Tab-separated table of C-alpha atoms in Angstrom:
chain	number	residue	atom	x	y	z
A	1	MET	CA	107.292	96.186	167.127
A	2	ALA	CA	108.794	98.627	164.638
A	3	ALA	CA	110.062	95.778	162.482
A	4	GLU	CA	106.667	94.095	162.554
A	5	GLY	CA	104.996	97.344	161.531
A	6	GLU	CA	107.387	97.769	158.606
A	7	GLU	CA	106.666	94.224	157.424
A	8	ARG	CA	102.919	94.875	157.529
A	9	LEU	CA	103.383	98.099	155.633
A	10	MET	CA	105.485	96.369	152.965
A	11	ALA	CA	102.907	93.578	152.695
A	12	ALA	CA	100.155	96.138	152.246
A	13	VAL	CA	102.176	97.935	149.565
A	14	ARG	CA	102.830	94.660	147.721
A	15	ALA	CA	99.147	93.725	147.876
A	16	ASP	CA	98.135	97.155	146.587
A	17	HIS	CA	100.707	96.905	143.775
A	18	GLY	CA	99.464	93.417	142.883
A	19	ALA	CA	95.856	94.606	142.800
A	20	ARG	CA	96.806	97.511	140.535
A	21	THR	CA	98.746	95.175	138.246
A	22	VAL	CA	95.789	92.798	137.952
A	23	ALA	CA	93.420	95.708	137.309
A	24	SER	CA	95.671	97.262	134.650
A	25	THR	CA	96.140	93.862	132.984
A	26	PHE	CA	92.384	93.306	132.928
A	27	VAL	CA	91.762	96.754	131.438
A	28	GLY	CA	94.461	96.180	128.830
A	29	TYR	CA	93.040	92.833	127.740
A	30	PHE	CA	89.519	94.250	127.718
A	31	ILE	CA	90.583	97.036	125.340
A	32	LEU	CA	92.428	94.575	123.088
A	33	VAL	CA	89.463	92.185	122.971
A	34	PHE	CA	87.077	95.052	122.265
A	35	PHE	CA	89.055	96.330	119.277
A	36	ALA	CA	89.639	92.759	118.068
A	37	LEU	CA	85.879	92.210	118.002
A	38	VAL	CA	85.372	95.536	116.225
A	39	PHE	CA	87.762	94.477	113.462
A	40	ILE	CA	86.547	90.874	113.257
A	41	TYR	CA	82.821	91.660	113.208
A	42	PRO	CA	82.707	92.817	109.539
A	43	PHE	CA	84.319	89.533	108.478
A	44	VAL	CA	81.787	87.590	110.547
A	45	ILE	CA	78.973	89.507	108.829
A	46	GLN	CA	80.538	88.830	105.435
A	47	LEU	CA	80.759	85.102	106.107
A	48	SER	CA	77.280	84.789	107.612
A	49	ALA	CA	75.638	86.854	104.857
A	50	SER	CA	77.084	84.520	102.230
A	51	PHE	CA	74.977	81.701	103.748
A	52	LYS	CA	71.750	83.711	103.866
A	53	THR	CA	68.944	84.004	101.382
A	54	GLU	CA	68.846	87.231	99.413
A	55	SER	CA	65.764	88.495	101.261
A	56	ASN	CA	67.185	87.657	104.689
A	57	ALA	CA	70.477	89.354	103.867
A	58	ALA	CA	68.616	92.507	102.839
A	59	LEU	CA	66.251	92.564	105.847
A	60	ASN	CA	68.791	91.552	108.527
A	61	PRO	CA	72.200	92.561	107.187
A	62	LEU	CA	73.891	92.814	110.624
A	63	ASN	CA	72.541	89.575	112.060
A	64	PRO	CA	75.502	87.147	112.328
A	65	VAL	CA	73.221	84.080	112.330
A	66	PRO	CA	71.855	82.964	108.916
A	67	ASP	CA	68.164	82.062	109.108
A	68	PRO	CA	67.727	79.891	107.130
A	69	PHE	CA	71.224	78.540	106.468
A	70	VAL	CA	71.647	78.010	102.712
A	71	THR	CA	74.547	77.577	100.302
A	72	ASP	CA	72.778	78.888	97.202
A	73	ALA	CA	75.218	81.780	96.851
A	74	TYR	CA	78.230	79.488	96.470
A	75	HIS	CA	76.423	77.262	93.978
A	76	LYS	CA	75.529	80.330	91.947
A	77	VAL	CA	79.075	81.724	92.149
A	78	PHE	CA	80.536	78.630	90.472
A	79	LEU	CA	77.649	77.835	88.106
A	80	SER	CA	76.523	81.295	86.984
A	81	THR	CA	79.811	83.179	86.884
A	82	ASP	CA	83.310	82.687	85.512
A	83	MET	CA	84.723	82.208	89.014
A	84	PRO	CA	86.804	79.092	88.060
A	85	LEU	CA	88.376	81.052	85.183
A	86	TRP	CA	89.091	84.053	87.420
A	87	LEU	CA	90.635	81.809	90.078
A	88	GLY	CA	92.828	80.078	87.492
A	89	ASN	CA	94.055	83.364	86.028
A	90	SER	CA	94.746	84.780	89.482
A	91	LEU	CA	96.745	81.697	90.464
A	92	ILE	CA	98.870	81.874	87.297
A	93	VAL	CA	99.535	85.594	87.637
A	94	THR	CA	100.056	85.563	91.406
A	95	ILE	CA	102.462	82.624	91.436
A	96	ALA	CA	104.511	84.069	88.562
A	97	ILE	CA	104.711	87.523	90.169
A	98	THR	CA	105.510	86.131	93.619
A	99	LEU	CA	108.334	83.931	92.326
A	100	GLY	CA	109.683	86.777	90.204
A	101	ARG	CA	109.656	89.249	93.069
A	102	VAL	CA	111.287	86.855	95.507
A	103	LEU	CA	114.125	86.183	93.048
A	104	LEU	CA	114.606	89.648	91.542
A	105	ASP	CA	114.038	91.665	94.719
A	106	SER	CA	116.448	89.497	96.716
A	107	MET	CA	119.115	89.782	94.009
A	108	ALA	CA	118.688	93.555	93.795
A	109	GLY	CA	118.637	93.897	97.573
A	110	TYR	CA	121.865	91.907	97.911
A	111	ALA	CA	123.573	93.961	95.201
A	112	LEU	CA	122.624	97.222	96.920
A	113	ALA	CA	123.629	95.915	100.342
A	114	ARG	CA	126.948	94.239	99.560
A	115	LEU	CA	128.317	94.960	96.089
A	116	ARG	CA	130.292	98.131	95.536
A	117	PHE	CA	129.701	99.788	92.176
A	118	LYS	CA	129.453	103.311	90.833
A	119	GLY	CA	126.046	104.909	91.345
A	120	ARG	CA	124.936	102.448	94.032
A	121	LYS	CA	123.732	105.160	96.414
A	122	ALA	CA	121.940	106.999	93.636
A	123	LEU	CA	120.241	103.782	92.570
A	124	PHE	CA	119.076	103.085	96.119
A	125	GLY	CA	117.792	106.657	96.314
A	126	ALA	CA	115.791	105.995	93.151
A	127	VAL	CA	114.290	102.896	94.768
A	128	ILE	CA	113.226	104.960	97.780
A	129	ALA	CA	111.795	107.623	95.461
A	130	ILE	CA	109.714	105.016	93.643
A	131	LEU	CA	108.061	104.118	96.946
A	132	ALA	CA	106.798	107.695	97.187
A	133	VAL	CA	105.223	107.723	93.703
A	134	PRO	CA	101.458	107.019	93.727
A	135	GLY	CA	100.655	104.114	91.447
A	136	VAL	CA	97.753	105.961	89.862
A	137	VAL	CA	100.074	108.379	88.046
A	138	LEU	CA	101.618	105.457	86.154
A	139	PHE	CA	98.392	104.079	84.688
A	140	ILE	CA	98.483	105.945	81.381
A	141	PRO	CA	102.259	105.534	80.800
A	142	LYS	CA	101.938	101.846	81.635
A	143	PHE	CA	99.083	101.431	79.142
A	144	LEU	CA	101.022	103.246	76.402
A	145	VAL	CA	104.136	101.131	76.966
A	146	LEU	CA	102.155	97.893	76.847
A	147	LYS	CA	100.481	98.947	73.603
A	148	GLN	CA	103.777	100.052	72.083
A	149	PHE	CA	105.491	96.734	72.802
A	150	GLY	CA	102.511	94.660	71.684
A	151	MET	CA	101.921	93.114	75.095
A	152	TYR	CA	98.492	94.583	75.795
A	153	ASP	CA	95.756	92.071	76.620
A	154	THR	CA	98.126	89.167	77.339
A	155	TYR	CA	99.357	87.285	80.393
A	156	THR	CA	102.691	89.022	79.854
A	157	ALA	CA	100.998	92.375	80.384
A	158	LEU	CA	99.537	91.146	83.663
A	159	ILE	CA	102.866	89.828	84.973
A	160	LEU	CA	105.915	91.585	83.532
A	161	PRO	CA	105.296	95.247	84.568
A	162	ILE	CA	104.929	94.350	88.259
A	163	ILE	CA	107.285	91.375	88.518
A	164	ALA	CA	109.731	93.489	90.556
A	165	ASP	CA	108.821	95.709	93.493
A	166	ALA	CA	110.690	98.606	95.112
A	167	GLY	CA	109.294	97.754	98.545
A	168	GLY	CA	110.625	94.210	98.278
A	169	VAL	CA	114.061	95.474	97.237
A	170	PHE	CA	114.119	97.731	100.293
A	171	ILE	CA	113.120	94.907	102.660
A	172	MET	CA	115.765	92.543	101.310
A	173	LYS	CA	118.506	95.190	101.317
A	174	GLN	CA	117.843	96.026	104.958
A	175	PHE	CA	117.880	92.357	105.907
A	176	PHE	CA	121.089	91.532	104.038
A	177	GLU	CA	122.852	94.433	105.735
A	178	SER	CA	122.095	92.814	109.111
A	179	ILE	CA	124.011	89.634	108.159
A	180	PRO	CA	127.615	89.651	109.455
A	181	ARG	CA	130.185	90.192	106.726
A	182	SER	CA	132.358	87.499	108.287
A	183	VAL	CA	129.999	84.880	106.844
A	184	GLU	CA	130.620	86.104	103.301
A	185	GLU	CA	134.348	86.504	103.917
A	186	ALA	CA	134.515	82.870	105.003
A	187	ALA	CA	132.720	81.833	101.806
A	188	ARG	CA	135.146	83.857	99.681
A	189	ILE	CA	138.109	82.256	101.439
A	190	ASP	CA	136.650	78.882	100.442
A	191	GLY	CA	136.646	80.044	96.827
A	192	ALA	CA	133.008	81.096	96.377
A	193	GLY	CA	132.314	83.950	93.996
A	194	PRO	CA	129.639	86.654	94.455
A	195	TRP	CA	126.872	84.550	92.906
A	196	ARG	CA	127.766	81.383	94.839
A	197	THR	CA	128.040	83.391	98.066
A	198	PHE	CA	124.618	84.920	97.491
A	199	TRP	CA	122.848	81.745	96.381
A	200	SER	CA	124.381	79.158	98.713
A	201	VAL	CA	125.293	81.155	101.819
A	202	VAL	CA	123.421	84.438	102.206
A	203	LEU	CA	120.063	83.576	100.653
A	204	PRO	CA	119.364	80.560	102.916
A	205	MET	CA	120.047	82.804	105.918
A	206	GLY	CA	117.394	85.214	104.688
A	207	ARG	CA	114.476	82.798	105.091
A	208	PRO	CA	112.457	85.078	107.445
A	209	ALA	CA	112.788	88.021	105.059
A	210	LEU	CA	112.030	85.802	102.054
A	211	ILE	CA	108.860	84.499	103.700
A	212	THR	CA	107.855	88.062	104.544
A	213	LEU	CA	108.417	89.092	100.944
A	214	THR	CA	106.503	86.037	99.703
A	215	ILE	CA	103.451	86.870	101.814
A	216	ILE	CA	103.478	90.550	100.844
A	217	SER	CA	103.976	89.763	97.149
A	218	PHE	CA	101.283	87.087	97.120
A	219	GLN	CA	98.781	89.340	98.864
A	220	SER	CA	99.429	92.395	96.720
A	221	SER	CA	99.404	90.511	93.398
A	222	TRP	CA	96.356	88.432	94.385
A	223	ASN	CA	94.399	91.607	95.188
A	224	GLU	CA	95.771	93.667	92.286
A	225	LEU	CA	92.927	95.400	90.429
A	226	PRO	CA	94.200	98.737	88.990
A	227	HIS	CA	96.964	97.078	86.974
A	228	SER	CA	94.467	94.626	85.493
A	229	LEU	CA	92.272	97.508	84.370
A	230	VAL	CA	95.016	99.008	82.192
A	231	SER	CA	96.697	95.808	80.993
A	232	VAL	CA	93.907	93.524	79.736
A	233	GLN	CA	90.490	93.867	78.148
A	234	SER	CA	89.491	90.312	77.241
A	235	PRO	CA	87.160	88.601	79.763
A	236	ASP	CA	89.216	85.428	79.297
A	237	LEU	CA	92.123	87.188	81.057
A	238	TYR	CA	90.182	88.601	83.986
A	239	THR	CA	91.764	87.910	87.338
A	240	LEU	CA	89.690	87.428	90.483
A	241	PRO	CA	89.618	91.108	91.567
A	242	ARG	CA	88.634	92.153	88.035
A	243	GLY	CA	85.917	89.516	87.921
A	244	LEU	CA	84.588	90.529	91.338
A	245	ALA	CA	84.478	94.148	90.201
A	246	VAL	CA	82.326	93.119	87.245
A	247	LEU	CA	80.184	90.989	89.544
A	248	VAL	CA	79.619	93.802	92.032
A	249	SER	CA	78.656	96.137	89.204
A	250	GLY	CA	75.526	94.030	88.635
A	251	SER	CA	76.489	91.796	85.744
A	252	LEU	CA	74.051	89.065	86.863
A	253	GLY	CA	70.926	91.182	86.739
A	254	SER	CA	68.750	93.110	89.187
A	255	GLY	CA	68.664	92.847	92.960
A	256	ASN	CA	71.306	93.527	95.557
A	257	GLN	CA	72.578	89.916	95.526
A	258	TYR	CA	74.461	90.395	98.769
A	259	PRO	CA	74.991	86.660	99.454
A	260	LEU	CA	76.451	86.116	95.983
A	261	LYS	CA	78.833	89.064	96.186
A	262	LEU	CA	79.937	88.351	99.735
A	263	GLY	CA	80.353	84.646	98.998
A	264	ALA	CA	82.684	85.503	96.125
A	265	ALA	CA	84.577	87.854	98.447
A	266	VAL	CA	84.959	85.051	101.017
A	267	LEU	CA	86.450	82.762	98.374
A	268	ALA	CA	88.869	85.510	97.349
A	269	THR	CA	89.967	86.023	100.959
A	270	ILE	CA	90.688	82.374	101.823
A	271	PRO	CA	94.078	81.881	100.032
A	272	VAL	CA	95.664	85.004	101.516
A	273	ALA	CA	94.271	84.266	104.980
A	274	VAL	CA	95.593	80.693	104.918
A	275	LEU	CA	99.019	81.818	103.712
A	276	PHE	CA	99.282	84.427	106.451
A	277	VAL	CA	98.123	82.104	109.226
A	278	VAL	CA	100.630	79.419	108.212
A	279	PHE	CA	103.603	81.792	107.974
A	280	GLN	CA	102.648	84.581	110.391
A	281	ARG	CA	105.494	83.953	112.853
A	282	TYR	CA	108.042	84.156	110.041
A	283	PHE	CA	106.293	87.258	108.724
A	284	VAL	CA	106.586	89.099	112.056
A	285	ARG	CA	110.193	87.991	112.555
A	286	GLY	CA	111.228	88.973	109.037
A	287	ALA	CA	109.470	92.345	109.238
A	288	ASN	CA	111.232	93.146	112.509
A	289	GLU	CA	114.648	92.061	111.263
A	290	GLY	CA	114.202	93.960	108.033
A	291	ALA	CA	113.350	97.110	109.984
A	292	ASP	CA	116.328	96.995	112.383
A	293	LYS	CA	118.340	99.374	110.262
């Protein structure tokens, strides 16, 4: 009888524990879904408003259902603005900056992680210090340097000053330090020099970190507005963020023009969103591995 009573008690305890686990799991998922909807809702409003008429967007701004459903905003974006020009400039600048950062940041990160040279620690300290400097304090010096070297109002001015990034150097250095040194020692035994070891052995192993750096560099350069403000003046060199800033300021006349502005914002969001969705698992893996140190 005592044994039977203990079994019933244990069964009751297990049932109570299972009920609590189910309840806590339900509460956890409910909280996650709630906050997910809170963060997603503004994007839903942005997308739906871009398919509304101007009057409907003004009268029912929070209604996620366009009534009527129209595409006038997107027609106007491409026919009445310089959106194709802005997109082309952004693609040129973003691709050049992304490729430059992936190459230069990985090379600098490997040098700081593996090569031994005088002042290496001081140089890495300078990289960390740069991360703490607000970008706004560099606007005037950056403008003066561009003017002095005759690069102002050119594609070079849009690309060269930000073609390397201290954050990317830090990410790559931390990742390269997690790679076993035995791999590089084996390459040196086979006769590979520092450059061949980096390019043929270490760099292919850094694919997660490289993809992470690619996504971060693409996103930051695609959305870069402050640098454009101090580096170019000609409308022919406006990138997408610069063009959207002009558009939002009311360059197309009176009225709120919510569908037009939000439609342009949707188009600007698509490339970064697609890139992140395609490479998100590599992004998470590379961010975690780069942060192990």
